[in-house]
Amino acid sequence: MSDKKESCNCLEFNPVSAPDYLPKEQLRGLQSQRLRKIVSLAYNNVQLYKERMDAIGVKPEDIKTIDDLRRMPFTQKTDLRDYYPFGLFAVPMSDVVRVHASSGTTGKPIVVSYTKEDLNVWSSAMMRCMAAAGLGKGDIVQVAYGYGLFTGGLGAHYGAETLGATVIPVSGGHTDRQLMLMRDFGTTAICCTPSYFVHMIEKAEELGISFEELPLRVGIFGAEPWTEGMRQYIKRNAGIQAFDIYGLSEIVGPGCGIECVNHDGLHILEDLFYVEIVNPETGEPLPDGEEGELVLTTLSKYAMPMIRYRTHDITSIIPEPCSCGRTLRRIRRIGRRSDDMFIIRGVNVFPSQIETALLSVEGTLPHYQIVLSRHQGLDEMEVQVEITGEMFADTISGMEELRRKISYSIERIVNIRAKIMLVEPNTIVRSEGKAKRVVDNRQDDVK
Ligand code: DLL
């Protein structure tokens, strides 16, 4: 399908994104100044920070420049659980104008909060992200991230409004209606998880709607890991430019960073979120270029400052400057979390490796699930993958050949032989939000 990139009203430099282009020294000055304020706010108002800093003998006055940040202790998800619901707030509840929450896999959600000013900062961060993706006034932005406690919907909503674009606040789900509105309202940009957009593509086909005829040209996709193979699939089947956007509730929601039109890493909005990469085991900071755990510090968030928050997301900082001219450093796309890894027969495997392996084989679709089981103490990995209708109607030997290719592709990447189950299109459960890629039944082994 032809790329609609040509019609992109890319505003590579405009007043909206001016902070993206700050000279390095100016950026550092701003970061240091903001850090001092945040550390002092946190120390004086949040028990956790005071206790942790006192324990290592660091006072707010010791943190003078951004380089001093590494003297500060880390924070992590369990802290948000331990201080549930409001124990990490640094301002009185009467100054908190909104809360969001992210559901964990177990137990209570984690709660995050915003002052009025925090919301303005978040909206401007999202506005800058959307501008980096070439959106502006005149664009019609369909927000299909979920609205509610999840940050995706409202984050994208206010960002697009602040940009001056027209917002269609559909939220997730009702895919037929999404497509009808997309066509009837002339949507030019869609915001949702990449897996949900892939579902929209197949639904459109079913309904006889052709993306060629729609003005849609940009997708702002995030909230879950996805691969370059997925981007190519989206480009081929919908003809749009897909931008990877990153964020997490604890830090702000969507808007910590986004790709520019070069699609070569995500620029982190470093004037608002300070980025470090550390060794996931030791916590030692790693130099630019080395892969490790992303640690973020909010430099401009007052209701609930997060200092050196361990995201568990694995990436590296790209040392080279970007040809788009932004001075904001880039991180490589987040392919995995340190905690979404599963170990099978002693080998560490990440779901994104399986996605890369699958999508490199012609005839597969980006709908898959990894089912782990244990039989008589031995771990097994089954990869269920949808294949195109034509492939499914192929001869037995044709299907066998495909199964063999997939199995080889997986083995080449992860060094494990998986059982491959080829299934018809529309078999794997579709998600309207984050896709569930791994089903781990190993505890069900009958002893
Ligand atoms: O997913 C916020 C968000 C909404 C980001 C919409 C982008 C778009 P949480 O539900 O708290 O917040 O989940 C955060 O999702 O730590 C990553 O593991 C993962 N994640 C988010 N964006 C990406 C991405 C939102 N672009 C967690 N690539 C993060 C890979 C992502 N993983």
Short mmCIF file of C-alpha atoms and ligand atoms in Angstrom, two decimals:
data_model
loop_
_atom_site.label_atom_id
_atom_site.label_comp_id
_atom_site.label_asym_id
_atom_site.label_seq_id
_atom_site.Cartn_x
_atom_site.Cartn_y
_atom_site.Cartn_z
CA MET A 1 0.00 0.00 0.00
CA SER A 2 1.30 3.48 -0.84
CA ASP A 3 2.77 5.51 1.99
CA LYS A 4 0.84 8.66 2.81
CA LYS A 5 3.96 10.23 4.23
CA GLU A 6 4.11 12.83 1.48
CA SER A 7 0.99 14.52 2.79
CA CYS A 8 2.44 14.75 6.31
CA ASN A 9 2.39 18.33 7.60
CA CYS A 10 5.62 17.68 9.51
CA LEU A 11 6.44 20.71 11.59
CA GLU A 12 10.00 19.77 12.37
CA PHE A 13 10.61 23.05 14.10
CA ASN A 14 7.78 25.07 15.48
CA PRO A 15 7.17 27.04 18.67
CA VAL A 16 5.33 24.05 20.17
CA SER A 17 8.47 21.95 20.18
CA ALA A 18 11.02 24.68 21.00
CA PRO A 19 12.14 22.94 24.24
CA ASP A 20 13.14 19.96 22.08
CA TYR A 21 15.98 22.04 20.62
CA LEU A 22 17.58 23.59 23.71
CA PRO A 23 21.37 23.87 23.57
CA LYS A 24 22.92 21.15 25.77
CA GLU A 25 24.25 23.51 28.45
CA GLN A 26 20.95 25.30 28.74
CA LEU A 27 19.17 21.97 29.08
CA ARG A 28 21.53 20.86 31.85
CA GLY A 29 21.00 24.14 33.69
CA LEU A 30 17.26 23.71 33.50
CA GLN A 31 17.47 20.09 34.64
CA SER A 32 19.66 21.00 37.62
CA GLN A 33 17.39 23.82 38.67
CA ARG A 34 14.30 21.62 38.41
CA LEU A 35 15.95 18.72 40.18
CA ARG A 36 16.85 20.88 43.21
CA LYS A 37 13.22 21.92 43.55
CA ILE A 38 11.86 18.39 43.17
CA VAL A 39 14.30 16.86 45.66
CA SER A 40 13.53 19.47 48.27
CA LEU A 41 9.77 19.05 47.74
CA ALA A 42 10.07 15.28 48.03
CA TYR A 43 12.32 15.37 51.12
CA ASN A 44 10.11 17.82 52.96
CA ASN A 45 6.77 16.24 52.15
CA VAL A 46 7.14 12.53 51.50
CA GLN A 47 8.12 10.22 54.34
CA LEU A 48 9.68 7.65 51.99
CA TYR A 49 12.16 10.14 50.49
CA LYS A 50 13.07 11.63 53.87
CA GLU A 51 13.71 8.22 55.41
CA ARG A 52 15.73 6.92 52.46
CA MET A 53 17.83 10.07 52.12
CA ASP A 54 18.45 10.28 55.87
CA ALA A 55 19.50 6.64 55.86
CA ILE A 56 22.35 7.40 53.45
CA GLY A 57 23.08 10.85 54.82
CA VAL A 58 22.04 12.84 51.75
CA LYS A 59 20.35 16.21 52.33
CA PRO A 60 18.47 18.21 49.70
CA GLU A 61 21.30 20.82 49.78
CA ASP A 62 23.73 18.11 48.60
CA ILE A 63 21.89 17.84 45.30
CA LYS A 64 23.16 20.83 43.37
CA THR A 65 23.40 19.74 39.74
CA ILE A 66 21.90 16.99 37.66
CA ASP A 67 25.12 15.00 38.12
CA ASP A 68 24.31 14.71 41.84
CA LEU A 69 21.18 12.75 41.00
CA ARG A 70 23.11 9.50 41.17
CA ARG A 71 23.59 10.08 44.88
CA MET A 72 19.86 9.70 45.38
CA PRO A 73 18.26 6.36 46.27
CA PHE A 74 16.07 4.50 43.77
CA THR A 75 12.32 4.16 43.93
CA GLN A 76 10.33 1.27 42.54
CA LYS A 77 6.87 -0.14 41.99
CA THR A 78 6.70 -1.83 45.39
CA ASP A 79 7.04 1.63 46.97
CA LEU A 80 3.80 2.67 45.30
CA ARG A 81 2.15 -0.49 46.59
CA ASP A 82 3.53 -0.02 50.10
CA TYR A 83 2.30 3.56 50.28
CA TYR A 84 -1.08 2.81 48.68
CA PRO A 85 -3.13 4.82 48.00
CA PHE A 86 -1.87 8.38 48.72
CA GLY A 87 1.30 7.95 50.78
CA LEU A 88 3.67 9.27 48.11
CA PHE A 89 1.78 12.50 47.45
CA ALA A 90 3.94 15.59 48.05
CA VAL A 91 1.11 18.13 48.11
CA PRO A 92 -2.10 18.37 50.13
CA MET A 93 -5.01 16.41 48.68
CA SER A 94 -6.80 19.70 48.02
CA ASP A 95 -4.11 20.51 45.41
CA VAL A 96 -4.56 17.18 43.65
CA VAL A 97 -6.95 17.63 40.76
CA ARG A 98 -6.73 14.16 39.24
CA VAL A 99 -5.65 10.63 40.03
CA HIS A 100 -4.99 7.75 37.68
CA ALA A 101 -4.24 4.17 38.55
CA SER A 102 -2.63 1.27 36.84
CA SER A 103 -3.86 -2.19 37.56
CA GLY A 104 -1.14 -4.56 38.55
CA THR A 105 -1.38 -8.23 37.80
CA THR A 106 -2.03 -8.89 41.46
CA GLY A 107 -3.72 -7.05 44.30
CA LYS A 108 -4.21 -3.32 44.58
CA PRO A 109 -3.53 -0.90 41.74
CA ILE A 110 -0.82 1.71 41.94
CA VAL A 111 -2.11 5.25 42.25
CA VAL A 112 -0.63 8.40 40.71
CA SER A 113 -1.71 12.02 41.07
CA TYR A 114 -1.47 15.40 39.39
CA THR A 115 -1.83 19.04 40.39
CA LYS A 116 -3.39 21.46 37.92
CA GLU A 117 0.11 22.49 36.85
CA ASP A 118 1.16 18.83 36.47
CA LEU A 119 -1.73 18.31 34.08
CA ASN A 120 -0.63 21.33 32.05
CA VAL A 121 2.91 19.96 31.89
CA TRP A 122 1.63 16.52 30.84
CA SER A 123 -0.57 18.05 28.14
CA SER A 124 2.34 20.06 26.80
CA ALA A 125 4.53 16.93 26.82
CA MET A 126 1.93 15.07 24.78
CA MET A 127 1.50 18.07 22.52
CA ARG A 128 5.25 18.03 21.80
CA CYS A 129 5.13 14.30 21.12
CA MET A 130 2.30 14.74 18.66
CA ALA A 131 4.09 17.63 16.98
CA ALA A 132 7.16 15.40 16.61
CA ALA A 133 4.91 12.93 14.78
CA GLY A 134 3.98 15.70 12.36
CA LEU A 135 0.57 16.51 13.79
CA GLY A 136 -0.78 20.01 14.19
CA LYS A 137 -3.84 22.20 14.00
CA GLY A 138 -6.13 20.83 11.34
CA ASP A 139 -5.47 17.21 12.22
CA ILE A 140 -8.33 15.03 13.38
CA VAL A 141 -7.09 12.77 16.14
CA GLN A 142 -9.06 9.69 17.10
CA VAL A 143 -8.16 8.60 20.61
CA ALA A 144 -8.77 4.87 20.94
CA TYR A 145 -6.69 4.32 24.06
CA GLY A 146 -8.94 3.53 27.00
CA TYR A 147 -10.31 6.50 28.93
CA GLY A 148 -10.51 6.14 32.69
CA LEU A 149 -7.96 5.19 35.28
CA PHE A 150 -5.56 4.17 32.47
CA THR A 151 -3.52 7.21 31.42
CA GLY A 152 -3.61 6.51 27.66
CA GLY A 153 -6.98 8.02 26.76
CA LEU A 154 -6.94 11.27 28.71
CA GLY A 155 -3.21 11.77 28.12
CA ALA A 156 -3.60 11.65 24.34
CA HIS A 157 -6.84 13.61 24.54
CA TYR A 158 -5.45 16.69 26.28
CA GLY A 159 -2.22 16.59 24.30
CA ALA A 160 -4.11 16.71 21.01
CA GLU A 161 -6.44 19.44 22.26
CA THR A 162 -3.51 21.53 23.48
CA LEU A 163 -1.98 21.15 20.04
CA GLY A 164 -5.14 22.60 18.56
CA ALA A 165 -6.11 19.43 16.73
CA THR A 166 -9.68 18.13 16.68
CA VAL A 167 -10.14 15.24 19.10
CA ILE A 168 -12.50 12.31 18.64
CA PRO A 169 -12.62 10.74 22.11
CA VAL A 170 -13.82 7.24 21.20
CA SER A 171 -11.88 5.28 23.85
CA GLY A 172 -11.09 1.63 23.16
CA GLY A 173 -13.37 -1.02 21.69
CA HIS A 174 -16.36 -1.07 19.32
CA THR A 175 -14.07 -1.58 16.39
CA ASP A 176 -16.81 -1.34 13.74
CA ARG A 177 -17.78 2.04 15.10
CA GLN A 178 -14.15 3.16 15.29
CA LEU A 179 -13.81 2.47 11.59
CA MET A 180 -17.09 4.12 10.69
CA LEU A 181 -16.07 7.28 12.56
CA MET A 182 -12.60 7.14 11.06
CA ARG A 183 -14.13 7.20 7.60
CA ASP A 184 -17.03 9.59 8.24
CA PHE A 185 -15.09 12.14 10.34
CA GLY A 186 -11.96 12.06 8.21
CA THR A 187 -9.59 10.98 10.99
CA THR A 188 -5.98 11.78 10.12
CA ALA A 189 -4.30 10.29 13.21
CA ILE A 190 -5.13 7.37 15.46
CA CYS A 191 -3.86 6.78 19.00
CA CYS A 192 -4.11 3.23 20.36
CA THR A 193 -2.01 0.20 21.17
CA PRO A 194 -0.29 -1.27 18.11
CA SER A 195 -1.99 -4.62 18.67
CA TYR A 196 -5.39 -2.95 18.64
CA PHE A 197 -4.59 -1.15 15.41
CA VAL A 198 -3.65 -4.45 13.80
CA HIS A 199 -7.08 -5.65 14.80
CA MET A 200 -8.62 -2.55 13.19
CA ILE A 201 -6.81 -3.42 9.96
CA GLU A 202 -8.39 -6.85 9.78
CA LYS A 203 -11.81 -5.51 10.77
CA ALA A 204 -11.60 -2.90 8.02
CA GLU A 205 -10.89 -5.64 5.52
CA GLU A 206 -13.89 -7.57 6.77
CA LEU A 207 -16.11 -4.49 6.43
CA GLY A 208 -14.77 -3.65 2.98
CA ILE A 209 -13.17 -0.40 4.17
CA SER A 210 -9.94 0.41 2.36
CA PHE A 211 -7.27 2.42 4.18
CA GLU A 212 -6.17 3.71 0.77
CA GLU A 213 -9.33 5.77 0.66
CA LEU A 214 -9.10 7.10 4.20
CA PRO A 215 -7.21 10.29 5.09
CA LEU A 216 -5.55 8.49 8.01
CA ARG A 217 -1.80 9.05 7.81
CA VAL A 218 -0.33 8.80 11.32
CA GLY A 219 -0.56 6.29 14.16
CA ILE A 220 0.68 7.08 17.69
CA PHE A 221 1.20 3.63 19.09
CA GLY A 222 2.47 2.60 22.49
CA ALA A 223 1.67 1.17 25.92
CA GLU A 224 3.13 -2.21 24.96
CA PRO A 225 6.25 -3.51 23.27
CA TRP A 226 6.09 -3.87 19.49
CA THR A 227 8.63 -4.53 16.82
CA GLU A 228 9.95 -3.12 13.57
CA GLY A 229 8.22 -6.07 11.86
CA MET A 230 4.93 -4.83 13.25
CA ARG A 231 5.62 -1.31 11.92
CA GLN A 232 6.29 -2.72 8.47
CA TYR A 233 3.08 -4.74 8.65
CA ILE A 234 1.10 -1.62 9.57
CA LYS A 235 2.74 0.37 6.80
CA ARG A 236 2.03 -2.32 4.21
CA ASN A 237 -1.57 -2.81 5.24
CA ALA A 238 -2.69 0.67 6.24
CA GLY A 239 -0.18 2.90 4.47
CA ILE A 240 0.36 5.07 7.54
CA GLN A 241 3.42 6.24 9.44
CA ALA A 242 3.51 4.51 12.80
CA PHE A 243 5.22 6.36 15.68
CA ASP A 244 6.33 4.63 18.84
CA ILE A 245 5.32 6.57 21.95
CA TYR A 246 6.48 5.63 25.42
CA GLY A 247 5.39 6.39 28.93
CA LEU A 248 4.25 4.92 32.20
CA SER A 249 1.71 5.90 34.82
CA GLU A 250 4.28 6.31 37.59
CA ILE A 251 6.13 8.98 35.63
CA VAL A 252 3.25 10.77 33.91
CA GLY A 253 1.42 8.43 31.50
CA PRO A 254 2.09 8.56 27.75
CA GLY A 255 4.45 11.33 26.69
CA CYS A 256 7.85 10.52 28.23
CA GLY A 257 9.19 10.14 24.72
CA ILE A 258 8.36 9.52 21.08
CA GLU A 259 10.05 8.85 17.77
CA CYS A 260 10.57 11.72 15.36
CA VAL A 261 10.06 11.23 11.62
CA ASN A 262 13.40 9.41 11.40
CA HIS A 263 11.93 6.46 13.34
CA ASP A 264 15.31 5.71 14.84
CA GLY A 265 14.80 5.65 18.59
CA LEU A 266 12.55 7.67 20.87
CA HIS A 267 13.48 11.19 21.98
CA ILE A 268 12.96 11.50 25.72
CA LEU A 269 11.60 14.88 26.81
CA GLU A 270 14.66 15.41 28.96
CA ASP A 271 13.70 18.80 30.28
CA LEU A 272 10.80 17.04 32.02
CA PHE A 273 12.04 13.47 32.54
CA TYR A 274 15.66 12.74 33.32
CA VAL A 275 16.88 9.50 31.83
CA GLU A 276 19.49 7.08 33.16
CA ILE A 277 20.34 3.52 32.22
CA VAL A 278 21.53 1.24 35.00
CA ASN A 279 22.68 -2.31 35.34
CA PRO A 280 19.46 -4.13 36.36
CA GLU A 281 21.33 -6.31 38.84
CA THR A 282 23.64 -3.85 40.53
CA GLY A 283 21.89 -0.52 39.90
CA GLU A 284 25.22 0.95 38.67
CA PRO A 285 24.75 3.63 35.98
CA LEU A 286 25.81 2.51 32.50
CA PRO A 287 27.34 4.68 29.79
CA ASP A 288 25.35 5.78 26.74
CA GLY A 289 25.07 2.99 24.22
CA GLU A 290 24.98 0.17 26.76
CA GLU A 291 21.78 -1.73 27.32
CA GLY A 292 20.23 -1.81 30.78
CA GLU A 293 17.24 -0.77 32.82
CA LEU A 294 15.67 2.61 32.18
CA VAL A 295 15.49 4.81 35.27
CA LEU A 296 13.45 8.00 35.09
CA THR A 297 13.17 11.07 37.31
CA THR A 298 10.30 13.52 37.00
CA LEU A 299 11.74 17.02 36.92
CA SER A 300 8.47 18.91 36.76
CA LYS A 301 5.80 16.94 38.54
CA TYR A 302 4.74 18.13 41.95
CA ALA A 303 1.79 16.07 43.18
CA MET A 304 3.87 12.91 43.15
CA PRO A 305 7.50 13.38 42.22
CA MET A 306 9.28 10.18 41.26
CA ILE A 307 13.01 10.22 41.76
CA ARG A 308 15.18 7.56 40.10
CA TYR A 309 12.24 5.31 39.36
CA ARG A 310 13.25 1.83 38.19
CA THR A 311 10.95 1.20 35.23
CA HIS A 312 12.07 -2.40 34.55
CA ASP A 313 12.03 -1.44 30.87
CA ILE A 314 15.17 -2.48 29.05
CA THR A 315 16.78 -0.19 26.50
CA SER A 316 19.89 1.86 25.79
CA ILE A 317 20.63 5.51 25.07
CA ILE A 318 21.63 6.22 21.48
CA PRO A 319 24.86 8.22 21.79
CA GLU A 320 24.71 9.95 18.39
CA PRO A 321 22.67 13.12 17.89
CA CYS A 322 19.60 12.79 15.67
CA SER A 323 19.54 14.40 12.26
CA CYS A 324 16.13 15.94 13.07
CA GLY A 325 18.02 18.52 15.13
CA ARG A 326 16.43 17.79 18.50
CA THR A 327 18.95 17.94 21.30
CA LEU A 328 16.90 15.47 23.35
CA ARG A 329 18.67 12.15 23.66
CA ARG A 330 17.05 9.07 22.20
CA ILE A 331 16.49 5.62 23.63
CA ARG A 332 16.11 2.49 21.54
CA ARG A 333 12.59 1.15 21.29
CA ILE A 334 11.62 -0.82 24.36
CA GLY A 335 11.43 -4.41 23.26
CA ARG A 336 11.17 -5.93 26.67
CA ARG A 337 10.86 -5.50 30.40
CA SER A 338 13.23 -7.16 32.80
CA ASP A 339 10.17 -8.80 34.36
CA ASP A 340 8.38 -10.04 31.24
CA MET A 341 11.17 -12.43 30.53
CA PHE A 342 10.33 -16.08 30.96
CA ILE A 343 12.81 -18.83 31.41
CA ILE A 344 12.27 -21.99 29.48
CA ARG A 345 14.61 -24.91 29.88
CA GLY A 346 17.16 -22.53 31.31
CA VAL A 347 17.00 -20.09 28.40
CA ASN A 348 15.80 -16.51 28.86
CA VAL A 349 13.13 -15.60 26.35
CA PHE A 350 11.29 -12.33 25.74
CA PRO A 351 7.95 -12.21 23.90
CA SER A 352 9.30 -9.56 21.50
CA GLN A 353 11.93 -12.03 20.28
CA ILE A 354 9.15 -14.40 19.30
CA GLU A 355 7.33 -11.58 17.50
CA THR A 356 10.45 -10.71 15.53
CA ALA A 357 10.92 -14.37 14.60
CA LEU A 358 7.30 -14.80 13.52
CA LEU A 359 7.03 -11.66 11.46
CA SER A 360 10.13 -12.48 9.49
CA VAL A 361 8.28 -15.43 7.98
CA GLU A 362 5.94 -14.68 5.10
CA GLY A 363 2.36 -15.85 5.62
CA THR A 364 2.19 -15.15 9.37
CA LEU A 365 -0.02 -12.49 10.92
CA PRO A 366 0.88 -10.37 13.97
CA HIS A 367 -1.59 -12.25 16.16
CA TYR A 368 0.09 -14.78 18.37
CA GLN A 369 0.19 -16.16 21.83
CA ILE A 370 2.89 -18.04 23.68
CA VAL A 371 1.62 -20.84 25.88
CA LEU A 372 4.02 -22.29 28.43
CA SER A 373 3.35 -25.61 30.05
CA ARG A 374 5.21 -28.22 32.04
CA HIS A 375 4.94 -31.92 31.42
CA GLN A 376 6.63 -34.25 33.85
CA GLY A 377 8.94 -31.51 34.96
CA LEU A 378 9.90 -30.44 31.45
CA ASP A 379 9.01 -26.96 30.22
CA GLU A 380 7.38 -26.62 26.84
CA MET A 381 6.69 -23.58 24.74
CA GLU A 382 3.90 -23.60 22.23
CA VAL A 383 3.57 -20.66 19.88
CA GLN A 384 0.10 -20.26 18.46
CA VAL A 385 0.18 -18.04 15.43
CA GLU A 386 -2.42 -16.95 12.95
CA ILE A 387 -1.58 -17.34 9.32
CA THR A 388 -3.20 -15.71 6.30
CA GLY A 389 -6.38 -17.23 4.85
CA GLU A 390 -4.50 -18.27 1.70
CA MET A 391 -1.85 -20.03 3.73
CA PHE A 392 -4.46 -21.76 5.82
CA ALA A 393 -6.18 -23.06 2.68
CA ASP A 394 -2.87 -24.34 1.34
CA THR A 395 -1.95 -28.01 1.06
CA ILE A 396 -0.84 -29.98 4.10
CA SER A 397 2.70 -29.96 2.82
CA GLY A 398 2.54 -26.18 2.33
CA MET A 399 1.43 -25.71 5.95
CA GLU A 400 4.09 -28.12 7.13
CA GLU A 401 6.71 -26.12 5.29
CA LEU A 402 5.48 -22.92 6.94
CA ARG A 403 5.52 -24.54 10.37
CA ARG A 404 9.09 -25.65 9.76
CA LYS A 405 10.14 -22.15 8.70
CA ILE A 406 8.60 -20.59 11.80
CA SER A 407 10.15 -23.17 14.05
CA TYR A 408 13.55 -22.53 12.49
CA SER A 409 13.15 -18.76 12.75
CA ILE A 410 12.34 -19.02 16.47
CA GLU A 411 15.14 -21.45 17.14
CA ARG A 412 17.60 -19.18 15.35
CA ILE A 413 16.68 -16.25 17.60
CA VAL A 414 16.10 -17.85 21.01
CA ASN A 415 17.83 -21.18 20.68
CA ILE A 416 14.79 -23.12 21.77
CA ARG A 417 12.63 -25.44 19.75
CA ALA A 418 8.99 -24.43 20.13
CA LYS A 419 5.86 -26.33 19.23
CA ILE A 420 4.15 -24.33 16.52
CA MET A 421 0.42 -24.29 16.17
CA LEU A 422 -0.86 -22.60 13.02
CA VAL A 423 -4.35 -21.24 13.47
CA GLU A 424 -6.88 -19.58 11.19
CA PRO A 425 -7.25 -15.81 11.06
CA ASN A 426 -9.41 -14.52 13.93
CA THR A 427 -8.68 -17.36 16.32
CA ILE A 428 -6.49 -15.61 18.88
CA VAL A 429 -8.36 -13.37 21.31
CA ARG A 430 -8.12 -9.70 20.28
CA SER A 431 -7.25 -7.03 22.77
CA GLU A 432 -8.56 -3.48 22.76
CA GLY A 433 -5.70 -2.39 25.00
CA LYS A 434 -2.46 -4.10 25.89
CA ALA A 435 -2.18 -7.52 24.28
CA LYS A 436 -1.58 -10.54 26.50
CA ARG A 437 1.17 -12.43 24.72
CA VAL A 438 2.14 -15.06 27.26
CA VAL A 439 -0.03 -17.62 29.03
CA ASP A 440 2.01 -19.44 31.62
CA ASN A 441 0.33 -22.68 32.68
CA ARG A 442 3.42 -24.17 34.23
CA GLN A 443 2.07 -24.15 37.75
CA ASP A 444 -0.78 -26.37 36.49
CA ASP A 445 1.54 -29.33 36.00
CA VAL A 446 0.06 -32.39 37.64
CA LYS A 447 2.63 -33.72 40.02
O1 DLL B 1 1.04 2.26 29.15
C1 DLL B 1 1.15 4.67 29.33
C2 DLL B 1 1.02 4.79 27.87
C3 DLL B 1 -0.21 4.94 27.30
C4 DLL B 1 2.15 4.80 27.07
C5 DLL B 1 -0.34 5.10 25.93
C6 DLL B 1 2.06 4.96 25.69
C7 DLL B 1 0.80 5.10 25.13
P1 DLL B 1 1.20 1.89 32.10
O2 DLL B 1 -0.10 1.22 31.92
O3 DLL B 1 1.61 2.33 33.44
O4 DLL B 1 1.27 3.19 31.22
O5 DLL B 1 2.30 0.91 31.50
C8 DLL B 1 3.64 1.31 31.41
O6 DLL B 1 4.00 -0.11 29.49
O7 DLL B 1 6.67 0.53 31.76
C9 DLL B 1 6.33 -0.32 29.49
O8 DLL B 1 6.67 -1.58 30.02
C10 DLL B 1 5.08 -0.43 28.64
N1 DLL B 1 5.13 0.53 27.53
C11 DLL B 1 4.57 1.73 27.44
N2 DLL B 1 4.85 2.29 26.23
C12 DLL B 1 5.63 1.40 25.56
C13 DLL B 1 6.27 1.38 24.29
C14 DLL B 1 1.15 3.25 29.86
N3 DLL B 1 6.14 2.37 23.42
C15 DLL B 1 4.48 0.21 30.80
N4 DLL B 1 7.01 0.30 23.98
C16 DLL B 1 5.90 0.63 30.60
C17 DLL B 1 7.17 -0.72 24.85
C18 DLL B 1 5.82 0.29 26.41
N5 DLL B 1 6.59 -0.77 26.05
#
